[in-house]
PDB file of C-alpha atoms and ligand atoms in Angstrom:
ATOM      1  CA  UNK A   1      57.950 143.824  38.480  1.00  0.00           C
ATOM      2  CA  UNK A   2      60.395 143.103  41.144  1.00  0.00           C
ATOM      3  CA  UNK A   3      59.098 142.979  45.010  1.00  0.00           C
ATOM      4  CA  UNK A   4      60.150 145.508  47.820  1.00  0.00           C
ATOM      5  CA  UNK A   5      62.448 142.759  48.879  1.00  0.00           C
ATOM      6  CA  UNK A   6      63.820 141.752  45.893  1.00  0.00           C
ATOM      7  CA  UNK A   7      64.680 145.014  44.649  1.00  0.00           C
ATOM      8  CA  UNK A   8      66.505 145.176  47.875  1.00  0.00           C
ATOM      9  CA  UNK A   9      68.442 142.324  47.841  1.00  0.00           C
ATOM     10  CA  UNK A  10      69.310 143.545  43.904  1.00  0.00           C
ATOM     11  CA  UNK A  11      70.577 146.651  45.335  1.00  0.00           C
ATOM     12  CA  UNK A  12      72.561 145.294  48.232  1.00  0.00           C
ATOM     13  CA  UNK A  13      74.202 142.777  45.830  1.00  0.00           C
ATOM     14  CA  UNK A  14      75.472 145.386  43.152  1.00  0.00           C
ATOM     15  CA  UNK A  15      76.663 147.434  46.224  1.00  0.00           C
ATOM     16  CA  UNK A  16      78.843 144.627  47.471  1.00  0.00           C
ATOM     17  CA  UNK A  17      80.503 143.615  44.687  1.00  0.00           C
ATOM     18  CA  UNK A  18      83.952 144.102  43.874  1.00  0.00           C
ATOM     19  CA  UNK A  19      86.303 143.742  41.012  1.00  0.00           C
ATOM     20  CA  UNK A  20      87.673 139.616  41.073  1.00  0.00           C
ATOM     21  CA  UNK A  21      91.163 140.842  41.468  1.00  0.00           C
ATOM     22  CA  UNK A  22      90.337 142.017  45.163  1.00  0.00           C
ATOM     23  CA  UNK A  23      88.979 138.634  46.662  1.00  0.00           C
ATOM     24  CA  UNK A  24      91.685 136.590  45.589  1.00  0.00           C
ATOM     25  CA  UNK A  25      92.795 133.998  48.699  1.00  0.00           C
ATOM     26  CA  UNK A  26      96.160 134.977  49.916  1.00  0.00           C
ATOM     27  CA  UNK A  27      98.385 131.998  49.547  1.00  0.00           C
ATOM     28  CA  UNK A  28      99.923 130.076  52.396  1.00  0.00           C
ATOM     29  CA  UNK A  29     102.744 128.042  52.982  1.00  0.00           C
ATOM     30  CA  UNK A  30     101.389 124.576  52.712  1.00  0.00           C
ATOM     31  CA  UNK A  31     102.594 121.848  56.109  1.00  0.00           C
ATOM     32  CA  UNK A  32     105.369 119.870  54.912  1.00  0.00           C
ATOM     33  CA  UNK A  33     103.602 116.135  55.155  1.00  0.00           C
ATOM     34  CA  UNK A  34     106.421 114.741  57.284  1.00  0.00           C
ATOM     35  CA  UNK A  35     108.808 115.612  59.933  1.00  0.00           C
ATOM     36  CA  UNK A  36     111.881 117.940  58.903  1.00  0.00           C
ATOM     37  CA  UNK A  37     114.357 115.120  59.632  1.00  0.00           C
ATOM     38  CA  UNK A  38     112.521 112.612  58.270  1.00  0.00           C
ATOM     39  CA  UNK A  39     113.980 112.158  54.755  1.00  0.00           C
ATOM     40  CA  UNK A  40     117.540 111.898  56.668  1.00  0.00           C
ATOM     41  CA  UNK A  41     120.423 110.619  55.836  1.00  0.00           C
ATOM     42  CA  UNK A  42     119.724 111.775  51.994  1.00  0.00           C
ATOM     43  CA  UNK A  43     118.205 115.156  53.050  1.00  0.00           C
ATOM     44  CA  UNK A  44     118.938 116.970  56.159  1.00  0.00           C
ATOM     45  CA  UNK A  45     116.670 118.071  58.687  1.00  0.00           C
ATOM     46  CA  UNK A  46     118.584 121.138  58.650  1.00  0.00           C
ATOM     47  CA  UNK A  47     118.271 122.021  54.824  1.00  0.00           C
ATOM     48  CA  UNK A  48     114.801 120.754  55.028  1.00  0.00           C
ATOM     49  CA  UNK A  49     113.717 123.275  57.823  1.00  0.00           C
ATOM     50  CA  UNK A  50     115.477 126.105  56.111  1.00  0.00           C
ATOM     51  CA  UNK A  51     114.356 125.424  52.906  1.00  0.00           C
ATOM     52  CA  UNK A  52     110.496 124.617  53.397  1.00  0.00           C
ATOM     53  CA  UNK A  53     110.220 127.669  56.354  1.00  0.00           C
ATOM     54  CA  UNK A  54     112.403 130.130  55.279  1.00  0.00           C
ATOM     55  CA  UNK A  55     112.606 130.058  51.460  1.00  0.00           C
ATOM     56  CA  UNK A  56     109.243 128.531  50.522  1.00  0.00           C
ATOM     57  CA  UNK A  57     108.004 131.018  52.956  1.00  0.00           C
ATOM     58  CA  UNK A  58     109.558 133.496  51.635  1.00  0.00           C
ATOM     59  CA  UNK A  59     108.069 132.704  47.735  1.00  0.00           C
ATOM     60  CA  UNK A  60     104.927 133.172  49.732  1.00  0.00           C
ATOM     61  CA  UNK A  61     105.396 136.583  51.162  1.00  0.00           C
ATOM     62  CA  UNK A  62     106.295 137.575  47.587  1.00  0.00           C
ATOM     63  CA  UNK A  63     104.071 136.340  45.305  1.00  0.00           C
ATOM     64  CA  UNK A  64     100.708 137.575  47.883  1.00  0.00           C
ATOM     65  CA  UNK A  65     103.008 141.194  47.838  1.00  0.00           C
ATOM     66  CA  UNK A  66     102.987 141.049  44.032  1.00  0.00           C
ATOM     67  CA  UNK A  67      99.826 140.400  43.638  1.00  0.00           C
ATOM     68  CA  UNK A  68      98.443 142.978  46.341  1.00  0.00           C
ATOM     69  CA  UNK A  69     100.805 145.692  44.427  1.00  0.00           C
ATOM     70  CA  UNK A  70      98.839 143.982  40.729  1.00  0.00           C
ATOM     71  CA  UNK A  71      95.538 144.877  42.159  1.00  0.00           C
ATOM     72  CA  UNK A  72      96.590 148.264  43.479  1.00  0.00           C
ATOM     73  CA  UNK A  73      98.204 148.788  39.633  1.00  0.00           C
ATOM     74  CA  UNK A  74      94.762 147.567  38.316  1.00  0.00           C
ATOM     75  CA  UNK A  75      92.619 150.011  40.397  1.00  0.00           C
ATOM     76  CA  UNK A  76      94.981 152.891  39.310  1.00  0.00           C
ATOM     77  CA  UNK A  77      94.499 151.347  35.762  1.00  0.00           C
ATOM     78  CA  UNK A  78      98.637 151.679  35.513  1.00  0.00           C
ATOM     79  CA  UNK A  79      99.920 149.345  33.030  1.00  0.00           C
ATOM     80  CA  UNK A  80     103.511 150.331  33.379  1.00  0.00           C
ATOM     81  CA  UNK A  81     103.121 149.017  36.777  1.00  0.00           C
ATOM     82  CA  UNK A  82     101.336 146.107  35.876  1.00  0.00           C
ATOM     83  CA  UNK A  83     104.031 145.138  33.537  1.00  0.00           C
ATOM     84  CA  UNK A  84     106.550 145.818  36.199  1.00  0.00           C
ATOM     85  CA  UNK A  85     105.335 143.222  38.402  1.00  0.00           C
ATOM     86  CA  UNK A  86     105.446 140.397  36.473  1.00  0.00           C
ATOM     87  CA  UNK A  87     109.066 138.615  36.600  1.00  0.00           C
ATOM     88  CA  UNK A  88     107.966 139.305  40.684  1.00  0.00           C
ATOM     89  CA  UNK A  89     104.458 137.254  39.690  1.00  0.00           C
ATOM     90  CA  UNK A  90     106.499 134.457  37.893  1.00  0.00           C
ATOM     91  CA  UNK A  91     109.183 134.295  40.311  1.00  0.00           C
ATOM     92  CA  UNK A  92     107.516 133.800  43.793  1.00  0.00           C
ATOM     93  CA  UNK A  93     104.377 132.135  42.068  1.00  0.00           C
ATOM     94  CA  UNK A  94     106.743 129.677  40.453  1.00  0.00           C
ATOM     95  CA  UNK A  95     108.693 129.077  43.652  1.00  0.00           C
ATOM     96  CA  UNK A  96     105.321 128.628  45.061  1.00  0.00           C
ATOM     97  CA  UNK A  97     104.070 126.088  42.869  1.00  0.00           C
ATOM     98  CA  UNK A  98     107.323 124.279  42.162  1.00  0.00           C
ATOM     99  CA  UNK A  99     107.951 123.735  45.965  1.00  0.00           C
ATOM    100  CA  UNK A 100     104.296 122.659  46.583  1.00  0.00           C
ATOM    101  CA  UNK A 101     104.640 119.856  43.862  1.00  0.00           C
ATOM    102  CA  UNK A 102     108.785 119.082  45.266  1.00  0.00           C
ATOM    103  CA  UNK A 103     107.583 118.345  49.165  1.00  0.00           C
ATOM    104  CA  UNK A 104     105.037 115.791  47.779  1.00  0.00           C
ATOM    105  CA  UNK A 105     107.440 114.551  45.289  1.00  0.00           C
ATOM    106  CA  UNK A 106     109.540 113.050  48.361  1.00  0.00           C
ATOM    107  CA  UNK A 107     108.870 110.659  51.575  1.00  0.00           C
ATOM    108  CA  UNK A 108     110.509 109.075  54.340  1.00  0.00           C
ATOM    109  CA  UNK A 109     111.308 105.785  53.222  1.00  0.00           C
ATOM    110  CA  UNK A 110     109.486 104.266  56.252  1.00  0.00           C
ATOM    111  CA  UNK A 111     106.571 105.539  53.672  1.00  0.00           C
ATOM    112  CA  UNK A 112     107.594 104.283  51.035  1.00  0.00           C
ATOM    113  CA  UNK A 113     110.030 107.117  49.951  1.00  0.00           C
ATOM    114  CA  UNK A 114     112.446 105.622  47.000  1.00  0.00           C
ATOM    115  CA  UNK A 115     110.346 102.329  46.294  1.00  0.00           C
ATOM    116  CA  UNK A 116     110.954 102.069  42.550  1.00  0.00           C
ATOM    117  CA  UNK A 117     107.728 103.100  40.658  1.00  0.00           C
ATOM    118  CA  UNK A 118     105.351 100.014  39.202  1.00  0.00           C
ATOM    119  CA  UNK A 119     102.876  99.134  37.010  1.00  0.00           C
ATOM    120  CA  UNK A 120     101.991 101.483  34.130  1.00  0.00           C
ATOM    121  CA  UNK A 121     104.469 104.085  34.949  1.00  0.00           C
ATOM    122  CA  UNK A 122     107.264 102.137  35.157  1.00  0.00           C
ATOM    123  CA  UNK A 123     105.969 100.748  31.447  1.00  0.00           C
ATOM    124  CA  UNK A 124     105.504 104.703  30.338  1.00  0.00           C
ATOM    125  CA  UNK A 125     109.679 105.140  31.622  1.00  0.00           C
ATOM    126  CA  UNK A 126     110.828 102.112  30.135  1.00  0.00           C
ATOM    127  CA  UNK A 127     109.059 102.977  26.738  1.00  0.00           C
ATOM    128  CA  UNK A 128     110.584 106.303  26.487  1.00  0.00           C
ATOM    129  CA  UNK A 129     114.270 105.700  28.401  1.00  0.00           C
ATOM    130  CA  UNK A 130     115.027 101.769  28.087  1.00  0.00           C
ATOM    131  CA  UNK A 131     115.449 100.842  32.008  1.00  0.00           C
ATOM    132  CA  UNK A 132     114.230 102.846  34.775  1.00  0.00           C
ATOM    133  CA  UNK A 133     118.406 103.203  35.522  1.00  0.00           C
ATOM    134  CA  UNK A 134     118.530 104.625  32.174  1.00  0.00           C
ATOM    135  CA  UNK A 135     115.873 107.133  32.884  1.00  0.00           C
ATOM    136  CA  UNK A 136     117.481 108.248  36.365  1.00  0.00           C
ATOM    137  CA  UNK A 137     120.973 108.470  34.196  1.00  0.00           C
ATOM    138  CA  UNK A 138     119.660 110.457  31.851  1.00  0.00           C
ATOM    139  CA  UNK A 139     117.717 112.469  34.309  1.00  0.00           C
ATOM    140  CA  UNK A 140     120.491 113.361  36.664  1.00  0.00           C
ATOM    141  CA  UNK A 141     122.417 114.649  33.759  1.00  0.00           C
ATOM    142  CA  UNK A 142     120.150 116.830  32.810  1.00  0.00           C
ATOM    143  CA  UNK A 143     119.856 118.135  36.576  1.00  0.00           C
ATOM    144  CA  UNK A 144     123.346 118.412  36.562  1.00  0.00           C
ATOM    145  CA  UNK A 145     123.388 120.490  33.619  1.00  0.00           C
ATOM    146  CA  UNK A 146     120.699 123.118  34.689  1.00  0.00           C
ATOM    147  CA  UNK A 147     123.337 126.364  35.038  1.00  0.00           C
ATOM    148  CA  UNK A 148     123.279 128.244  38.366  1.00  0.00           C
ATOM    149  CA  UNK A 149     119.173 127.353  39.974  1.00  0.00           C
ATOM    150  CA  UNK A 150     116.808 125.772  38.273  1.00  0.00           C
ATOM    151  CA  UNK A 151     114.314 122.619  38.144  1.00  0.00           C
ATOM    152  CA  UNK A 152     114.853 119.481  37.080  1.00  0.00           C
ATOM    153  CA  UNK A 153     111.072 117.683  35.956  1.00  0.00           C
ATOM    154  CA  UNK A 154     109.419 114.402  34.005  1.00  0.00           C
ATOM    155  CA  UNK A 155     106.648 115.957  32.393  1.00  0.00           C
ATOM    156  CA  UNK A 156     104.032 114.386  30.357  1.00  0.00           C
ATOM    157  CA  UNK A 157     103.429 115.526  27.002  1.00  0.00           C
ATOM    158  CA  UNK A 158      99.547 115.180  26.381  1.00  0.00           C
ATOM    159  CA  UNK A 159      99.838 115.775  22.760  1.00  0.00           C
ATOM    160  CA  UNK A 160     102.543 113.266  22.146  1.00  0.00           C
ATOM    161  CA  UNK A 161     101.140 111.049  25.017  1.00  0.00           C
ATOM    162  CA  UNK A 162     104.773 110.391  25.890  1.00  0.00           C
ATOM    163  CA  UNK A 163     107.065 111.287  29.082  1.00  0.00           C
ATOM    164  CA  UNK A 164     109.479 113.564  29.135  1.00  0.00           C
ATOM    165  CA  UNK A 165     112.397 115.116  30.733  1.00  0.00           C
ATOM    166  CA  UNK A 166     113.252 118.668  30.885  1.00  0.00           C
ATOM    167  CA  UNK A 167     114.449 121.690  32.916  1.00  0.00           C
ATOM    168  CA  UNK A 168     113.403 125.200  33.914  1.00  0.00           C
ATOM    169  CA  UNK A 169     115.832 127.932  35.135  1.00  0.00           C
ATOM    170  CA  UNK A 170     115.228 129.620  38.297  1.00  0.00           C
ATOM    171  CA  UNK A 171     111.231 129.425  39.713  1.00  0.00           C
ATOM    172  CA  UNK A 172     110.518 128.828  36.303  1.00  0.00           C
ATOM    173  CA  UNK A 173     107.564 126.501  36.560  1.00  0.00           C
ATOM    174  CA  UNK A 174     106.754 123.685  33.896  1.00  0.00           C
ATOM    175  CA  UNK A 175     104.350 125.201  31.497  1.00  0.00           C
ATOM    176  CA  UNK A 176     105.019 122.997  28.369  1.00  0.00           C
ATOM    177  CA  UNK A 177     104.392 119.477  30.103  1.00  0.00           C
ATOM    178  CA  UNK A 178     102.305 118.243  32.963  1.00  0.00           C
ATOM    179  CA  UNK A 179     104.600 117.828  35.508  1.00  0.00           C
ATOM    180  CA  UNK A 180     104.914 114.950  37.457  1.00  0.00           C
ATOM    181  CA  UNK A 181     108.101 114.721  39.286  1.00  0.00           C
ATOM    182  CA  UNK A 182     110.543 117.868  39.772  1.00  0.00           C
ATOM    183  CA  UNK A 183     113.825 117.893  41.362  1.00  0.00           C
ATOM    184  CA  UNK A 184     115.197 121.198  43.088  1.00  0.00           C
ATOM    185  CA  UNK A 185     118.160 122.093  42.060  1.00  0.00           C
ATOM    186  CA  UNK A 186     119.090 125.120  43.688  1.00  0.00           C
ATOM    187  CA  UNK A 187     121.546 125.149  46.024  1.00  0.00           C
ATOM    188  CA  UNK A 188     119.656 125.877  49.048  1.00  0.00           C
ATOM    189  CA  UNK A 189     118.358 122.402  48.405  1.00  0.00           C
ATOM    190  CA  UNK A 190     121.630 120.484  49.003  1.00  0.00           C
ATOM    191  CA  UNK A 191     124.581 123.379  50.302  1.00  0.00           C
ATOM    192  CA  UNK A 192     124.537 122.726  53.391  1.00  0.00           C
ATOM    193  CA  UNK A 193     125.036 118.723  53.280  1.00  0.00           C
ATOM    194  CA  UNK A 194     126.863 118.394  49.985  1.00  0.00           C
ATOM    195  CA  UNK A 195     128.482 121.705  49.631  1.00  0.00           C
ATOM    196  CA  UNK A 196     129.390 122.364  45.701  1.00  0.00           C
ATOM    197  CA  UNK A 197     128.765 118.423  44.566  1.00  0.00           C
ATOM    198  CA  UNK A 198     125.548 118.217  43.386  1.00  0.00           C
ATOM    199  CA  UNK A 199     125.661 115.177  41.425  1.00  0.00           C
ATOM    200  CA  UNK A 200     126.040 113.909  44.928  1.00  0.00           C
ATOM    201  CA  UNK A 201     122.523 115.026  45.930  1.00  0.00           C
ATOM    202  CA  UNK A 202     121.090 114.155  42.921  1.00  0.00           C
ATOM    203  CA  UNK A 203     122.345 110.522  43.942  1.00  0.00           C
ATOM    204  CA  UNK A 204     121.215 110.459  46.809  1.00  0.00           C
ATOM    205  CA  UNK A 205     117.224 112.097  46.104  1.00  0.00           C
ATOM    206  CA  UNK A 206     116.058 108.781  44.509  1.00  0.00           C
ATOM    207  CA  UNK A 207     116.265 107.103  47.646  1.00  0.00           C
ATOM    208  CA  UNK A 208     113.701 109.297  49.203  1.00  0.00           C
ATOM    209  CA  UNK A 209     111.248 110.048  46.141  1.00  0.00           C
ATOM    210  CA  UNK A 210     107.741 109.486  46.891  1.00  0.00           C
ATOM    211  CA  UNK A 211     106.831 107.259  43.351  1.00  0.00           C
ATOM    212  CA  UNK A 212     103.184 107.062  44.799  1.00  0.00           C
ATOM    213  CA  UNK A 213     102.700 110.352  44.285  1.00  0.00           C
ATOM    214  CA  UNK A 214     104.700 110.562  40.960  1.00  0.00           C
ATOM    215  CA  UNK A 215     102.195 107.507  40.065  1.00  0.00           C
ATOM    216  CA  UNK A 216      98.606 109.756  40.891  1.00  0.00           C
ATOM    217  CA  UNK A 217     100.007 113.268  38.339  1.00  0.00           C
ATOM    218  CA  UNK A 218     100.909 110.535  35.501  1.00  0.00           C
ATOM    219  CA  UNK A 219      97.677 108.852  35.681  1.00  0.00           C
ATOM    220  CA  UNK A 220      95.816 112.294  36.475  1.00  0.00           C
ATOM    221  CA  UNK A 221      97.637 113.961  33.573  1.00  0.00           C
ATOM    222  CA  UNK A 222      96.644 111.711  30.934  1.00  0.00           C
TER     223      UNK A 222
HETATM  224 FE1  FE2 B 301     114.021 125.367  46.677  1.00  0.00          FE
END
C-alpha cells in the first residue's frame, strides 16, 4: 500500500509527463574552435564567417523548425505531414551534422592544421591507397567529381575493417561508413576565393586539415 506521499509524488509524476518528442534539446550552432581568419591564406576569413554564421546557422534554424512542425504532425497523429517533413529532417540535420564534423576536421596550422597524419592511421591509408599522396590523389578526384554540392569523406568500414573514400550529394550525411574526415564541397565553401576552380580549393584544404582530429574518429570508430 502506497503512503499519502508516495501516492502523491505517483500522481504528480504521471501528470508531468509528456510524449519524448516534446523535450527534445533544440540544436545550436556549435563555436567555430578558432578565429574566422585563422585558416587563411587556404580559407578565407570571409567564406569562413559566411559559411559557419550564415549557412550552418541557417541548417540550424531548419532542422529545430522541422522538427517542431514533426512533433506538431505527431500530436495531430498526421502522417501525411510527417512524411512531408522528412527531405526538410535530412537536409538541415545533415547540414547540421556534416558541418559540425567539417569545422573540427580543419585547424590553423599554428595548431597543427595540415601536419601529415602518423602512426596507425597513416599505416590504415597506406594499406588501402599506396602513399598518403596517392590517397589525397585519389581523394580529390573523387571531390572533384561530386556533381553540383555534395561531401567528400574517408569513412571507415567496421565490417571490412578497412578505410574508405566516398561521397554524399547535397547534406547527405555518411550513413554507410564512420566518418572520419569530410570535405565540403559546396560552393559556398570556396566561391568566393576560388570562384568556379574547385580543384583549386581542394589543393589548397590539405594544408589546413586538422589530422589530430581525423586520428581520435579512426581510432574511436574501430
Ligand atoms: Fe557548407
Amino acid at each position: 500500500m502506497l503512503s499519502i506521499a508516495a501516492r502523491s509524488i505517483k500522481t504528480s509524476s504521471v501528470k508531468t509527463l509528456r510524449p519524448l518528442t516534446a523535450v527534445r534539446t533544440k540544436v545550436t550552432l556549435p563555436e567555430l574552435p578558432y578565429a574566422y581568419e585563422a585558416l587563411e591564406p587556404y580559407v578565407s576569413g570571409e567564406i569562413m564567417k559566411i559559411h559557419h554564421s550564415k549557412h550552418h546557422q541557417a541548417y540550424v534554424n531548419g532542422f529545430n523548425l522541422a522538427e517542431e512542425k514533426l512533433q506538431g504532425a505527431f500530436q495531430a497523429n498526421d502522417l501525411t505531414q510527417q512524411l512531408a517533413l522528412q527531405n526538410a529532417l535530412k537536409f538541415n540535420g545533415g547540414g547540421h551534422i556534416n558541418h559540425s564534423l567539417f569545422w573540427k576536421n580543419l585547424a590553423p596550422q599554428s595548431e597543427g592544421g595540415g601536419q601529415a597524419p602518423k602512426g596507425s592511421l597513416l599505416s590504415a591509408i597506406e594499406k588501402e591507397f599506396g602513399t598518403f599522396d596517392n590517397f589525397v590523389t585519389q581523394f580529390n578526384t573523387a571531390a572533384a567529381g561530386v556533381q553540383g554540392s555534395g561531401w567528400a569523406w574517408l569513412g571507415y568500414n567496421k565490417a571490412a575493417k578497412r578505410l574508405e573514400i566516398a561521397t554524399t550529394p547535397n547534406q547527405d550525411p555518411l550513413l554507410t561508413l564512420t566518418p572520419v574526415l569530410g570535405i565540403d564541397v559546396w560552393e559556398h565553401a570556396y566561391y568566393l576565393q576560388y570562384k568556379n576552380v574547385r580543384p583549386d580549393y581542394l589543393k589548397a584544404i590539405w594544408q589546413v586539415v586538422n589530422w589530430k582530429t581525423v586520428a581520435e574518429r579512426f581510432a574511436k570508430a574501430q
